Amino acid sequence: MGSFDGIKLYKDKGEHLYVQLYKAIKELIVKGELNNDEKLPPIRKLAKKLKVNNVTVVNAYHILEQEGLVYKKIGSGTYVSPDLLAYAYEERGVSNNLGSLSFIEQGQIQIQKNMINFASATPMSELFPVGDFKQALNEVLDRDGGHAFDYQESRGYFPLRKALIEYVEEYNIFANIDSIQIISGAQQGIDIAAKALLNYDDVVIIESPSYTGAIASFKSRGAKIIDVKLLDDGIDIEDLDKKIRIFKPKFLYLMPNFQNPTGISYSRDKKEKIIELCKQHKIYIVEDDYLSDLNFYSKDNATLKSLDINNELVIYVKSFSKIFMPGLRLGFLIAPPIFYEHLLLAKHSSDISTSGLLQRALEIYFTKGTWKDHIEYMGEKYKDVFDVMLKNIKKYMPSQVDFIYPQGGVNFWFKLPKGVSSKNLYETAIKKNVAIAPGNLFFVHQNDDRHFRLSIASVDSDEVEHGIIIISNIIRDLIEVKNDGEVKEEVYRPIL
Ligand SMILES: Cc1ncc(COP(=O)(O)O)c(C=O)c1O
């Protein structure tokens, strides 16, 4: 019976024998010691070998089947579900990867002057509302004097939290004051959620691909990261369901609107199914809403938080960096009551509080309504570039390149034909003064070499065409080289 020979069950362990057996077989599967579609030993044979009742084996197989780890063929037996080896490798891979702290550094792309920058998803400083914010800052200083420089309470400046309640109502989120926590940017929000919720070895499920900063934060907590493929209308629900059953994650980290890096938006149906699934399995969601305000063509940019009517599942993390000013380091989160204290402690141990001066200025900026005008202005600016980008991608990008049409946001995601390397594309484009983000950065194991992301946040609409022509021509050349059979085997080296 090979791998099954090592299984030992103990009657005096205080745990049912079938549970012990189920755990032992699960471990064999997760460790990759059984093959896809490998037949498990017949019930009677295994029962005899382990000196237990047939029912013990039947029950153990039944739980494995419920978790999707095995499947039954009527009249034939029980088999290991395919794809599980991939999960097992993922699990081990991540565990081995815990120390790779250079990850975030690799995400830093050096941008030269005059470069066409499709790599950064950061808005151009020319768009920042400096004049209006200066006025708000002056008002705070005239009004509050030195108090503006006191330590602010860790949960955040009360009037700002009140203003945010009104702000989120426009997005059908009905928060109460206690649920709102001010954070020094969404990155900190993700990080304190990880700190508050995760213990070493806990599992987090993320989309594949996902946001590099979140992956780095979960890794730093010693979490196991399991990824689930994104389809055109959002995460693959069947795979998610299976992995939830197998890995029992602490939470899902999701970006349901204009996802980073793919630009994909989840269908309403999928958003609702995810809420149902998480309710059923009692799993939390960390929703990263970094961009839902930049909706150009989507019919539904509802957040998961707006569907979490009882405020029990979703920790909603809101960034202002893409639509406002990233250097302010200001955002907020809305959490279910069960997390209030944990998040507050995590926030306090991170930086005590977010700058009181900036929170006060933001509150004035919000309550005066200047904010709305600015979002409208940013929306118009981005939509201009977005439309120019779409037009030029359609016009110039080689047909062999797969491309996801986003309906808003700032990111465009591409898949190169087989044999064409995104690292090559990145390196060649940089020499021609065009920066792109190679796809490997956005995957847990960073072993992707087929994808790349172009962002419109840092480009002018009148440089888009030139940039897309350069990228398209490089890809054409790379395809030609590949077709001539001259592609050299890639040697991996850090690129950023
Ligand atoms: C998806 C996503 N979440 C969070 C962040 C971090 O945002 P903040 O600047 O608010 O910390 C970013 C920044 O690029 C992002 O792309």
PDB file of C-alpha atoms and ligand atoms in Angstrom, residues 121 184-188 190 211 253 255 260 288 290 319-322 326 329-330, ligand 1:
ATOM      1  CA  ALA A 121       0.229  52.994 -11.062  1.00  0.00           C
ATOM      2  CA  SER A 184      -1.741  55.697   7.023  1.00  0.00           C
ATOM      3  CA  GLY A 185      -2.560  54.402   3.534  1.00  0.00           C
ATOM      4  CA  ALA A 186      -4.169  51.180   2.370  1.00  0.00           C
ATOM      5  CA  GLN A 187      -0.866  49.354   2.626  1.00  0.00           C
ATOM      6  CA  GLN A 188      -0.955  49.921   6.356  1.00  0.00           C
ATOM      7  CA  ILE A 190      -3.690  45.517   4.793  1.00  0.00           C
ATOM      8  CA  TYR A 211      -1.051  43.166  -5.465  1.00  0.00           C
ATOM      9  CA  TYR A 253      -7.825  39.160   0.156  1.00  0.00           C
ATOM     10  CA  MET A 255      -9.932  43.496  -5.171  1.00  0.00           C
ATOM     11  CA  ASN A 260      -4.539  45.239  -9.626  1.00  0.00           C
ATOM     12  CA  ASP A 288      -8.953  46.312  -1.049  1.00  0.00           C
ATOM     13  CA  TYR A 290      -8.098  51.190  -4.204  1.00  0.00           C
ATOM     14  CA  SER A 319      -6.999  53.986  -0.361  1.00  0.00           C
ATOM     15  CA  PHE A 320      -7.052  57.582  -1.563  1.00  0.00           C
ATOM     16  CA  SER A 321      -3.708  57.263  -3.289  1.00  0.00           C
ATOM     17  CA  LYS A 322      -4.882  56.779  -6.881  1.00  0.00           C
ATOM     18  CA  PRO A 326      -0.402  59.102  -2.418  1.00  0.00           C
ATOM     19  CA  ARG A 329      -0.485  58.431   3.453  1.00  0.00           C
ATOM     20  CA  LEU A 330      -4.126  58.532   4.410  1.00  0.00           C
TER      21      LEU A 330
HETATM   22  C1  LIG B   1      -4.180  47.331  -4.939  1.00  0.00           C
HETATM   23  C2  LIG B   1      -3.482  48.296  -4.046  1.00  0.00           C
HETATM   24  N1  LIG B   1      -3.763  48.294  -2.741  1.00  0.00           N
HETATM   25  C3  LIG B   1      -3.142  49.116  -1.894  1.00  0.00           C
HETATM   26  C4  LIG B   1      -2.194  49.994  -2.338  1.00  0.00           C
HETATM   27  C5  LIG B   1      -1.494  50.874  -1.343  1.00  0.00           C
HETATM   28  O1  LIG B   1      -2.169  52.086  -1.301  1.00  0.00           O
HETATM   29  P1  LIG B   1      -1.769  53.251  -0.287  1.00  0.00           P
HETATM   30  O2  LIG B   1      -0.929  54.207  -1.064  1.00  0.00           O
HETATM   31  O3  LIG B   1      -3.092  53.830   0.116  1.00  0.00           O
HETATM   32  O4  LIG B   1      -1.036  52.641   0.850  1.00  0.00           O
HETATM   33  C6  LIG B   1      -1.844  50.023  -3.684  1.00  0.00           C
HETATM   34  C7  LIG B   1      -0.810  50.920  -4.161  1.00  0.00           C
HETATM   35  O5  LIG B   1      -0.414  50.909  -5.284  1.00  0.00           O
HETATM   36  C8  LIG B   1      -2.509  49.145  -4.573  1.00  0.00           C
HETATM   37  O6  LIG B   1      -2.221  49.109  -5.860  1.00  0.00           O
END
